[in-house]
Short mmCIF file of C-alpha atoms in Angstrom, two decimals:
data_model
loop_
_atom_site.label_atom_id
_atom_site.label_comp_id
_atom_site.label_asym_id
_atom_site.label_seq_id
_atom_site.Cartn_x
_atom_site.Cartn_y
_atom_site.Cartn_z
CA MET A 1 0.03 -0.06 0.16
CA HIS A 2 3.21 2.63 1.19
CA ASN A 3 4.66 1.31 -1.89
CA LEU A 4 2.04 2.48 -4.07
CA LEU A 5 0.80 5.39 -2.76
CA ARG A 6 4.91 6.10 -3.65
CA PHE A 7 4.22 5.18 -6.99
CA ILE A 8 1.37 7.59 -7.54
CA LYS A 9 2.96 10.26 -5.65
CA LEU A 10 6.05 10.20 -7.61
CA ASN A 11 4.07 9.32 -11.33
CA GLN A 12 1.51 11.68 -10.95
CA PHE A 13 2.09 14.06 -13.90
CA LEU A 14 2.59 10.69 -15.84
CA LEU A 15 -1.03 9.86 -14.15
CA LEU A 16 -2.55 12.63 -14.74
CA PHE A 17 -1.83 12.90 -18.17
CA ILE A 18 -3.30 9.74 -18.82
CA LEU A 19 -6.12 10.21 -17.05
CA ILE A 20 -7.00 13.32 -19.61
CA GLU A 21 -5.38 11.79 -22.21
CA GLY A 22 -7.82 8.98 -21.86
CA PHE A 23 -10.80 10.76 -21.07
CA SER A 24 -10.28 13.21 -24.80
CA ILE A 25 -10.08 10.12 -26.85
CA SER A 26 -12.82 8.61 -25.33
CA LEU A 27 -15.27 11.38 -26.00
CA LEU A 28 -13.71 11.76 -29.18
CA LEU A 29 -14.41 7.80 -29.85
CA GLN A 30 -18.48 8.09 -27.87
CA ASN A 31 -18.82 10.80 -30.45
CA ASN A 32 -21.77 9.56 -31.54
CA THR A 33 -23.66 7.31 -29.06
CA TYR A 34 -26.22 9.32 -26.70
CA GLN A 35 -24.31 10.85 -24.13
CA ALA A 36 -22.45 12.66 -26.89
CA SER A 37 -25.10 13.95 -28.69
CA GLN A 38 -27.28 14.85 -25.21
CA THR A 39 -23.14 16.97 -24.37
CA ILE A 40 -23.50 18.65 -27.50
CA GLU A 41 -26.81 19.35 -27.28
CA PHE A 42 -26.66 21.23 -23.84
CA SER A 43 -23.41 22.92 -25.10
CA THR A 44 -25.38 23.68 -28.35
CA GLN A 45 -28.00 26.47 -26.60
CA TYR A 46 -24.37 28.57 -25.06
CA THR A 47 -22.47 28.02 -28.28
CA SER A 48 -25.11 29.54 -30.62
CA ALA A 49 -26.27 32.05 -28.33
CA ILE A 50 -22.55 33.60 -28.49
CA TYR A 51 -22.39 32.84 -32.39
CA ASN A 52 -25.27 34.53 -32.92
CA TYR A 53 -24.12 37.71 -31.17
CA ALA A 54 -21.22 37.57 -33.66
CA ASN A 55 -23.86 37.63 -35.95
CA TYR A 56 -25.47 40.80 -35.41
CA PHE A 57 -22.01 41.97 -36.57
CA TYR A 58 -21.62 40.08 -39.52
CA ASP A 59 -24.73 40.90 -40.51
CA TYR A 60 -24.00 44.27 -40.83
CA ILE A 61 -20.99 43.32 -43.22
CA GLY A 62 -22.85 41.10 -45.12
CA LEU A 63 -25.67 43.56 -45.73
CA LYS A 64 -25.98 43.40 -49.61
CA GLU A 65 -24.60 40.14 -50.22
CA THR A 66 -28.25 39.26 -48.16
CA ASN A 67 -30.00 42.24 -49.93
CA ASP A 68 -29.46 40.92 -53.75
CA TYR A 69 -30.04 37.28 -52.43
CA LEU A 70 -33.23 38.36 -51.30
CA THR A 71 -34.51 40.03 -54.57
CA ILE A 72 -33.39 37.28 -56.26
CA GLU A 73 -34.99 34.48 -53.81
CA ASN A 74 -38.64 36.68 -54.54
CA ALA A 75 -38.10 37.09 -58.13
CA LYS A 76 -38.16 33.35 -58.44
CA LEU A 77 -41.20 32.89 -55.67
CA TYR A 78 -43.10 35.55 -57.25
CA THR A 79 -42.52 33.93 -61.26
CA LEU A 80 -43.35 30.46 -59.35
CA LEU A 81 -46.73 31.98 -57.98
CA GLN A 82 -47.30 33.60 -61.47
CA ASN A 83 -46.70 29.80 -63.00
CA ASN A 84 -48.81 28.43 -60.90
CA GLU A 85 -51.78 31.01 -60.54
CA ARG A 86 -52.04 30.58 -64.65
CA SER A 87 -51.60 26.42 -64.49
CA PHE A 88 -54.87 24.91 -63.40
CA ASP A 89 -54.18 22.17 -65.02
CA SER A 90 -55.64 18.81 -63.09
CA THR A 91 -52.57 16.80 -64.02
CA ILE A 92 -50.61 18.50 -61.94
CA LEU A 93 -50.81 17.81 -58.39
CA PRO A 94 -49.71 20.08 -56.10
CA ASP A 95 -47.38 18.44 -53.55
CA LYS A 96 -48.03 19.43 -50.35
CA THR A 97 -45.84 16.66 -48.36
CA PHE A 98 -43.20 19.72 -47.54
CA ASN A 99 -43.01 21.59 -45.33
CA TYR A 100 -40.26 23.95 -45.47
CA LEU A 101 -39.13 26.78 -42.15
CA ALA A 102 -36.85 29.77 -43.20
CA ALA A 103 -33.67 29.40 -40.97
CA LYS A 104 -30.58 31.80 -40.90
CA VAL A 105 -27.42 30.40 -41.41
CA ILE A 106 -24.95 31.77 -37.67
CA ASN A 107 -22.90 29.51 -37.67
CA ASN A 108 -20.90 27.25 -40.57
CA SER A 109 -17.33 26.00 -41.32
CA VAL A 110 -16.11 24.67 -44.66
CA LYS A 111 -12.82 23.76 -43.28
CA LYS A 112 -12.96 20.75 -40.83
CA ARG A 113 -12.72 17.39 -42.40
CA ASN A 114 -16.25 17.34 -40.15
CA ASN A 115 -18.31 20.29 -40.10
CA PHE A 116 -21.19 21.07 -38.86
CA ILE A 117 -24.04 24.31 -39.72
CA THR A 118 -26.08 26.26 -36.81
CA LEU A 119 -29.09 27.42 -37.39
CA ASN A 120 -31.17 30.39 -34.97
CA LYS A 121 -34.30 28.19 -35.41
CA GLY A 122 -34.83 25.38 -32.68
CA SER A 123 -37.39 23.26 -31.11
CA LYS A 124 -39.37 26.52 -30.23
CA ASN A 125 -40.20 26.46 -33.84
CA GLY A 126 -40.37 22.59 -34.28
CA VAL A 127 -37.16 21.70 -35.74
CA LYS A 128 -36.46 18.00 -34.71
CA HIS A 129 -33.16 15.53 -35.06
CA GLY A 130 -32.83 14.22 -38.36
CA MET A 131 -35.27 16.77 -40.70
CA GLY A 132 -33.24 17.92 -44.06
CA VAL A 133 -31.66 21.11 -44.71
CA ILE A 134 -31.74 22.52 -47.97
CA THR A 135 -31.43 25.91 -49.95
CA ASP A 136 -32.40 26.71 -53.60
CA GLN A 137 -29.34 26.03 -55.24
CA GLY A 138 -28.65 22.23 -53.72
CA VAL A 139 -28.79 19.97 -50.14
CA ILE A 140 -27.11 21.11 -47.04
CA GLY A 141 -27.44 18.56 -44.68
CA ILE A 142 -29.78 16.81 -41.54
CA VAL A 143 -30.11 18.07 -38.29
CA HIS A 144 -28.38 16.65 -35.83
CA SER A 145 -29.44 18.37 -32.53
CA VAL A 146 -31.92 20.68 -31.03
CA SER A 147 -31.92 23.25 -28.04
CA LYS A 148 -35.04 25.39 -27.42
CA ASN A 149 -33.50 28.10 -30.08
CA PHE A 150 -30.98 26.57 -32.05
CA ALA A 151 -30.64 23.58 -34.38
CA LEU A 152 -27.23 22.26 -35.43
CA VAL A 153 -26.68 20.00 -38.33
CA ILE A 154 -24.21 17.58 -40.08
CA SER A 155 -23.62 19.65 -43.35
CA LEU A 156 -23.16 17.54 -46.69
CA LEU A 157 -19.97 18.46 -45.98
CA HIS A 158 -19.26 15.71 -44.11
CA LYS A 159 -17.95 12.72 -43.04
CA LYS A 160 -20.78 10.66 -42.49
CA SER A 161 -22.80 12.82 -44.86
CA ALA A 162 -24.93 10.16 -47.83
CA ILE A 163 -27.42 11.02 -50.23
CA GLY A 164 -29.10 9.77 -52.16
CA ILE A 165 -29.08 10.76 -55.48
CA PHE A 166 -29.95 10.08 -59.53
CA LEU A 167 -28.82 11.10 -62.61
CA LYS A 168 -31.10 13.79 -64.04
CA LYS A 169 -30.90 12.39 -67.87
CA ASN A 170 -31.40 8.46 -67.12
CA ARG A 171 -32.50 8.34 -63.19
CA HIS A 172 -29.66 5.40 -62.03
CA THR A 173 -29.48 5.77 -58.23
CA GLY A 174 -25.95 6.80 -56.69
CA ILE A 175 -24.62 7.86 -53.03
CA LEU A 176 -22.79 11.13 -52.71
CA THR A 177 -20.44 11.34 -50.15
CA TRP A 178 -17.60 14.61 -49.63
CA LYS A 179 -13.99 12.87 -49.32
CA GLY A 180 -13.28 16.67 -48.05
CA PHE A 181 -10.61 19.23 -48.73
CA ASN A 182 -12.53 20.47 -51.56
CA TYR A 183 -15.86 22.50 -50.48
CA ARG A 184 -17.15 22.52 -54.04
CA ILE A 185 -16.72 18.93 -55.18
CA ALA A 186 -18.61 16.02 -53.61
CA THR A 187 -17.71 12.32 -55.08
CA ILE A 188 -19.64 9.36 -56.01
CA SER A 189 -18.37 5.88 -55.95
CA ASP A 190 -20.59 3.51 -56.39
CA LEU A 191 -22.05 3.85 -59.83
CA PRO A 192 -21.26 1.39 -61.98
CA ILE A 193 -19.72 1.53 -65.25
CA HIS A 194 -21.82 0.48 -68.18
CA ILE A 195 -23.96 3.32 -67.55
CA PRO A 196 -22.92 6.29 -69.83
CA ILE A 197 -22.14 9.40 -68.25
CA ASN A 198 -21.04 12.67 -69.81
CA VAL A 199 -19.03 15.37 -68.12
CA GLY A 200 -21.85 18.24 -67.07
CA ASP A 201 -24.83 15.59 -66.32
CA THR A 202 -27.23 16.92 -63.88
CA ILE A 203 -27.02 15.47 -60.20
CA ILE A 204 -30.59 15.48 -58.06
CA THR A 205 -31.83 13.74 -55.13
CA ASN A 206 -33.86 10.71 -55.78
CA SER A 207 -37.47 10.03 -54.88
CA TYR A 208 -36.50 7.16 -52.29
CA SER A 209 -35.24 9.43 -49.26
CA ASN A 210 -38.32 10.60 -46.98
CA ILE A 211 -36.14 13.59 -45.52
CA TYR A 212 -35.79 15.51 -49.03
CA PRO A 213 -38.70 16.23 -51.45
CA GLU A 214 -37.85 14.97 -55.68
CA GLU A 215 -35.00 16.64 -58.10
CA ILE A 216 -33.52 19.03 -56.13
CA HIS A 217 -30.89 19.95 -57.57
CA ILE A 218 -27.72 19.04 -57.01
CA GLY A 219 -24.85 19.84 -59.14
CA THR A 220 -23.32 18.76 -62.32
CA ILE A 221 -20.76 16.18 -63.33
CA SER A 222 -17.18 17.97 -63.06
CA ASP A 223 -14.67 14.84 -64.39
CA PHE A 224 -14.63 11.00 -64.15
CA LYS A 225 -12.90 7.80 -63.86
CA LYS A 226 -13.80 4.06 -64.86
CA ASN A 227 -11.95 2.09 -61.58
CA ASN A 228 -11.77 -1.07 -63.91
CA ASP A 229 -11.26 -3.00 -61.38
CA ASP A 230 -14.32 -2.56 -59.05
CA GLY A 231 -16.57 -1.88 -61.71
CA PHE A 232 -17.14 1.57 -60.93
CA TYR A 233 -16.88 5.39 -61.89
CA THR A 234 -15.20 7.56 -59.12
CA ILE A 235 -17.22 10.68 -60.08
CA ASN A 236 -16.81 13.96 -59.14
CA VAL A 237 -19.78 16.64 -58.93
CA GLU A 238 -19.75 20.21 -58.43
CA LEU A 239 -22.17 21.23 -56.38
CA PHE A 240 -24.60 24.13 -57.15
CA GLU A 241 -24.21 25.15 -53.44
CA ASP A 242 -21.29 27.47 -52.29
CA PHE A 243 -21.01 26.08 -48.91
CA ASN A 244 -18.52 28.98 -47.90
CA ASN A 245 -21.07 30.97 -49.15
CA LEU A 246 -24.55 30.18 -46.91
CA ARG A 247 -26.97 32.64 -45.52
CA TYR A 248 -30.26 31.39 -45.63
CA VAL A 249 -31.79 27.49 -45.76
CA TYR A 250 -34.92 25.60 -45.65
CA VAL A 251 -35.88 23.18 -43.06
CA ILE A 252 -37.71 20.67 -44.31
CA HIS A 253 -40.60 19.00 -42.01
CA SER A 254 -41.81 16.17 -44.35
CA GLN A 255 -45.24 14.92 -43.23
CA GLN A 256 -45.30 11.63 -44.96
CA SER A 257 -42.02 10.95 -43.17
CA GLU A 258 -43.13 9.60 -39.88
CA GLU A 259 -45.76 7.37 -42.10
CA GLN A 260 -43.07 5.69 -44.60
CA LEU A 261 -41.38 5.08 -42.08
CA LEU A 262 -43.61 3.30 -40.11
CA LEU A 263 -44.84 0.99 -42.74
CA GLU A 264 -41.14 0.24 -43.28
CA LYS A 265 -40.50 -0.35 -39.76
CA ILE A 266 -43.14 -3.08 -40.61
CA ILE A 267 -41.70 -4.70 -42.91
CA ALA A 268 -38.84 -5.06 -41.15
CA THR A 269 -39.94 -6.34 -38.49
CA ASP A 270 -42.03 -9.13 -39.88
CA GLU A 271 -38.60 -10.49 -41.57
CA MET B 1 -0.45 31.10 -6.26
CA ASN B 2 1.70 33.04 -8.90
CA ASN B 3 0.09 36.39 -10.53
CA TYR B 4 0.40 34.38 -14.17
CA TYR B 5 -2.48 31.43 -13.43
CA GLY B 6 -4.72 34.28 -12.59
CA LYS B 7 -3.49 36.05 -16.53
CA TYR B 8 -3.88 32.45 -18.39
CA LEU B 9 -7.01 32.03 -16.66
CA GLY B 10 -8.06 35.59 -18.16
CA LEU B 11 -6.41 34.91 -21.24
CA LEU B 12 -8.03 31.79 -21.69
CA PRO B 13 -11.70 32.61 -23.00
CA ILE B 14 -10.07 35.63 -25.17
CA PHE B 15 -8.52 33.25 -27.11
CA VAL B 16 -10.91 30.87 -27.27
CA LEU B 17 -13.48 33.66 -29.30
CA ILE B 18 -10.60 34.76 -30.80
CA GLN B 19 -10.17 31.24 -32.47
CA VAL B 20 -14.00 30.46 -33.34
CA LEU B 21 -15.52 34.25 -34.27
CA ILE B 22 -12.62 34.67 -35.91
CA LEU B 23 -9.94 32.61 -37.16
CA ASN B 24 -12.52 30.03 -38.20
CA GLU B 25 -14.78 32.24 -39.79
CA ILE B 26 -11.69 33.52 -41.97
CA PHE B 27 -11.74 31.78 -45.32
CA PHE B 28 -7.93 31.61 -46.95
CA PHE B 29 -7.78 28.56 -48.50
CA THR B 30 -9.35 24.73 -47.95
CA TYR B 31 -5.66 24.09 -46.85
CA ILE B 32 -5.22 27.01 -43.60
CA ASN B 33 -6.95 26.58 -40.51
CA PRO B 34 -4.36 28.54 -38.29
CA TYR B 35 -4.77 27.75 -34.34
CA LEU B 36 -3.61 30.77 -32.77
CA TYR B 37 -4.72 29.50 -28.93
CA LEU B 38 -1.93 27.65 -29.04
CA THR B 39 0.71 30.48 -28.11
CA LEU B 40 -0.82 30.34 -24.90
CA ILE B 41 0.59 26.88 -24.14
CA ILE B 42 3.72 28.00 -26.05
CA SER B 43 4.17 30.97 -23.52
CA LEU B 44 3.04 28.95 -19.90
CA PRO B 45 6.18 28.78 -17.94
CA LEU B 46 7.94 25.77 -17.96
CA ARG B 47 7.42 25.18 -14.25
CA ALA B 48 4.35 25.89 -13.60
CA SER B 49 2.21 23.10 -11.60
CA LYS B 50 2.16 20.29 -13.84
CA TRP B 51 -1.83 19.68 -12.84
CA TYR B 52 -2.30 23.53 -13.95
CA ILE B 53 -0.86 23.26 -17.66
CA LEU B 54 -2.69 19.44 -18.45
CA PHE B 55 -6.14 20.59 -17.16
CA TYR B 56 -5.65 24.45 -18.48
CA ALA B 57 -4.46 22.71 -21.87
CA PHE B 58 -7.93 20.73 -21.78
CA SER B 59 -10.11 23.48 -20.99
CA ILE B 60 -9.31 25.55 -24.02
CA GLY B 61 -9.27 21.92 -26.23
CA PHE B 62 -13.07 21.05 -24.98
CA LEU B 63 -14.20 24.75 -25.49
CA ILE B 64 -12.83 24.54 -28.76
CA ASP B 65 -14.59 21.08 -29.40
CA LEU B 66 -17.53 21.86 -27.99
CA PHE B 67 -17.82 25.40 -30.25
CA GLY B 68 -17.35 23.35 -33.40
CA GLY B 69 -19.84 20.23 -32.50
CA SER B 70 -18.20 17.76 -32.56
CA LEU B 71 -16.02 16.45 -28.77
CA GLY B 72 -13.00 15.05 -28.16
CA PHE B 73 -10.01 16.13 -30.95
CA HIS B 74 -8.66 19.59 -29.76
CA SER B 75 -8.66 18.41 -25.89
CA THR B 76 -6.62 15.38 -27.12
CA ALA B 77 -4.02 17.19 -29.33
CA THR B 78 -3.27 19.84 -27.01
CA VAL B 79 -3.38 17.90 -23.18
CA LEU B 80 -0.23 15.67 -25.42
CA ILE B 81 1.16 18.96 -26.31
CA ALA B 82 1.09 20.52 -22.94
CA PHE B 83 2.46 16.67 -21.62
CA ILE B 84 5.12 16.72 -23.80
CA LYS B 85 5.81 20.71 -23.73
CA ASN B 86 8.66 20.74 -21.16
CA THR B 87 10.61 17.50 -23.04
CA ILE B 88 10.65 19.85 -26.03
CA SER B 89 12.46 22.23 -23.60
CA LYS B 90 15.16 20.28 -22.97
CA ILE B 91 16.45 19.81 -26.39
CA THR B 92 14.91 23.49 -28.41
CA ILE B 93 15.88 25.83 -25.84
CA PRO B 94 19.12 26.37 -24.35
CA TYR B 95 19.85 25.55 -20.66
CA SER B 96 19.60 27.39 -17.57
CA ILE B 97 17.99 30.97 -19.34
CA LEU B 98 14.91 31.03 -17.88
CA GLU B 99 13.93 31.87 -14.12
CA ASP B 100 11.63 29.95 -12.49
CA ASN B 101 8.48 31.58 -13.29
CA ASP B 102 9.20 33.52 -16.81
CA GLU B 103 7.51 32.84 -19.48
CA ILE B 104 8.51 31.70 -23.12
CA THR B 105 8.71 34.68 -24.71
CA LEU B 106 10.38 35.89 -28.14
CA ASN B 107 13.36 38.02 -26.86
CA LYS B 108 13.36 36.01 -23.87
CA ILE B 109 14.64 32.71 -25.41
CA GLY B 110 15.58 34.03 -28.80
CA SER B 111 14.03 34.18 -31.93
CA LYS B 112 16.20 31.11 -32.94
CA SER B 113 14.77 28.61 -29.60
CA PHE B 114 11.73 30.33 -30.46
CA VAL B 115 11.10 30.32 -33.49
CA ILE B 116 12.22 25.79 -33.66
CA PHE B 117 10.48 25.21 -29.98
CA SER B 118 6.93 26.57 -31.64
CA LEU B 119 7.05 24.82 -34.61
CA LEU B 120 7.50 21.74 -33.46
CA ILE B 121 4.70 21.99 -30.97
CA ILE B 122 2.86 23.61 -33.85
CA LEU B 123 3.56 20.18 -36.29
CA ILE B 124 2.78 18.05 -32.85
CA HIS B 125 -0.65 19.47 -32.83
CA SER B 126 -2.17 19.98 -36.36
CA THR B 127 -0.62 16.84 -37.34
CA ILE B 128 -2.77 15.08 -34.11
CA ILE B 129 -5.34 16.88 -35.48
CA PHE B 130 -5.67 16.52 -39.39
CA GLY B 131 -4.86 12.59 -38.42
CA LEU B 132 -8.09 12.50 -36.50
CA GLU B 133 -10.56 14.27 -38.40
CA HIS B 134 -9.22 12.60 -41.63
CA LEU B 135 -7.64 9.35 -40.82
CA ASN B 136 -6.21 8.99 -43.12
CA PHE B 137 -2.55 10.08 -44.38
CA ASN B 138 -1.92 11.73 -48.02
CA LEU B 139 0.12 14.53 -50.17
CA GLN B 140 -3.08 16.07 -49.38
CA ILE B 141 -3.46 15.97 -45.83
CA LEU B 142 0.72 15.81 -45.24
CA ALA B 143 0.24 19.72 -47.52
CA LYS B 144 -2.58 20.93 -45.34
CA ILE B 145 -0.75 20.19 -41.41
CA ILE B 146 2.44 22.01 -43.54
CA ALA B 147 0.33 24.97 -44.71
CA SER B 148 -1.85 25.45 -41.58
CA SER B 149 1.55 24.99 -39.24
CA PHE B 150 3.09 28.18 -41.08
CA THR B 151 1.00 29.72 -40.72
CA THR B 152 -0.06 29.10 -36.81
CA LEU B 153 3.75 29.79 -36.25
CA ALA B 154 3.80 33.55 -38.60
CA LEU B 155 0.32 34.50 -36.07
CA ILE B 156 1.85 33.75 -33.07
CA LEU B 157 5.21 35.51 -34.07
CA ILE B 158 3.49 38.70 -35.16
CA LEU B 159 1.52 38.47 -31.85
CA GLU B 160 5.22 37.80 -29.67
CA ILE B 161 6.48 40.82 -31.66
CA LEU B 162 3.78 43.07 -31.22
CA ASN B 163 3.91 42.10 -27.45
CA PHE B 164 7.41 43.24 -27.55
CA SER B 165 7.36 46.34 -29.13
CA LYS B 166 4.45 47.27 -26.51
CA LYS B 167 6.91 47.24 -23.72
#
């Protein structure tokens, strides 16, 4: 016992280091567990409040760009409205399954391997875990955790992000991921090489997802490579959205997603 | 209680805010992400209580992680450099230049030792952070480590020179 105490006293620095470093590494490893997301959820309300204050300042700098953006957005919606009024065509059913909630980006990063986005809407406004986030120029991400006034979104620029996509011209389906580094380029690596593709082909979201609406335009193919060994393409997609310049986004609430999930759950349990 | 303990505790929130509100926001290139808060760990006196150094480094890393939304990356790296700092100082800083409670600054230990000492610490820190983030190693990551490290070093040197000329 005496020896043990002496050992601890002599090596207290090393032991303390091992303890703290071990704690850090365990935080790193359990980044996706319940406890970790609870911690993040708890801290989000404070860190976001600070980002929100800083944002008052950034808002003044970006006032002109925001104005331009809103004008363009307005014009777009106006045309949409007019087109809608004119076409009382019974063959086109209005898609009312998705509700959109506009939110402002108060913090965002593109430089890290795993990027997160903070929004100024939270559980108070009806944002929930797992909702999709988009802009008119593409898919942004999925809500990861929510506090009362803020939400933390896993960006498309994240190791765990994967978005189901279609090639617009022939509806072949694939999965879009991000390999790190360049925030304008995402990658598809599960399209078989018998499918004909060209540089400039448009990529859109597919219809299988219950998070995103179908046919959101995401980007165009900028270059691709055939891997004859495994029979798949490696395709680089240039994204329409400039993630470094996000200002306003839409959080999507899909009214059918719960129903679809429930149905798929029944099938899963039957098997 | 030494007076620099309080001073460093006061500087901690300032540097965390500078890091998350300014340096993380400014977009240099995809490859450059400077971590200015390392200047705090670099300049902490060598004789400071080892408990203090470790907990101090952990709290910086943990706060930065909380703002970033994913836990463990920065705290792992900062705690490790706090641990090996004394060993590195033995290699790079000439013996008996510093008195007990001297902070490690540019004009105390000379520009050559300061640059080498800081660069070693920054390189280890960046290697761990980017290595953990990507869990991979290739030329792009190497470029990222080197570019970020030298930008961090430049920022720290500027800060030291400003500090020096003020006195």
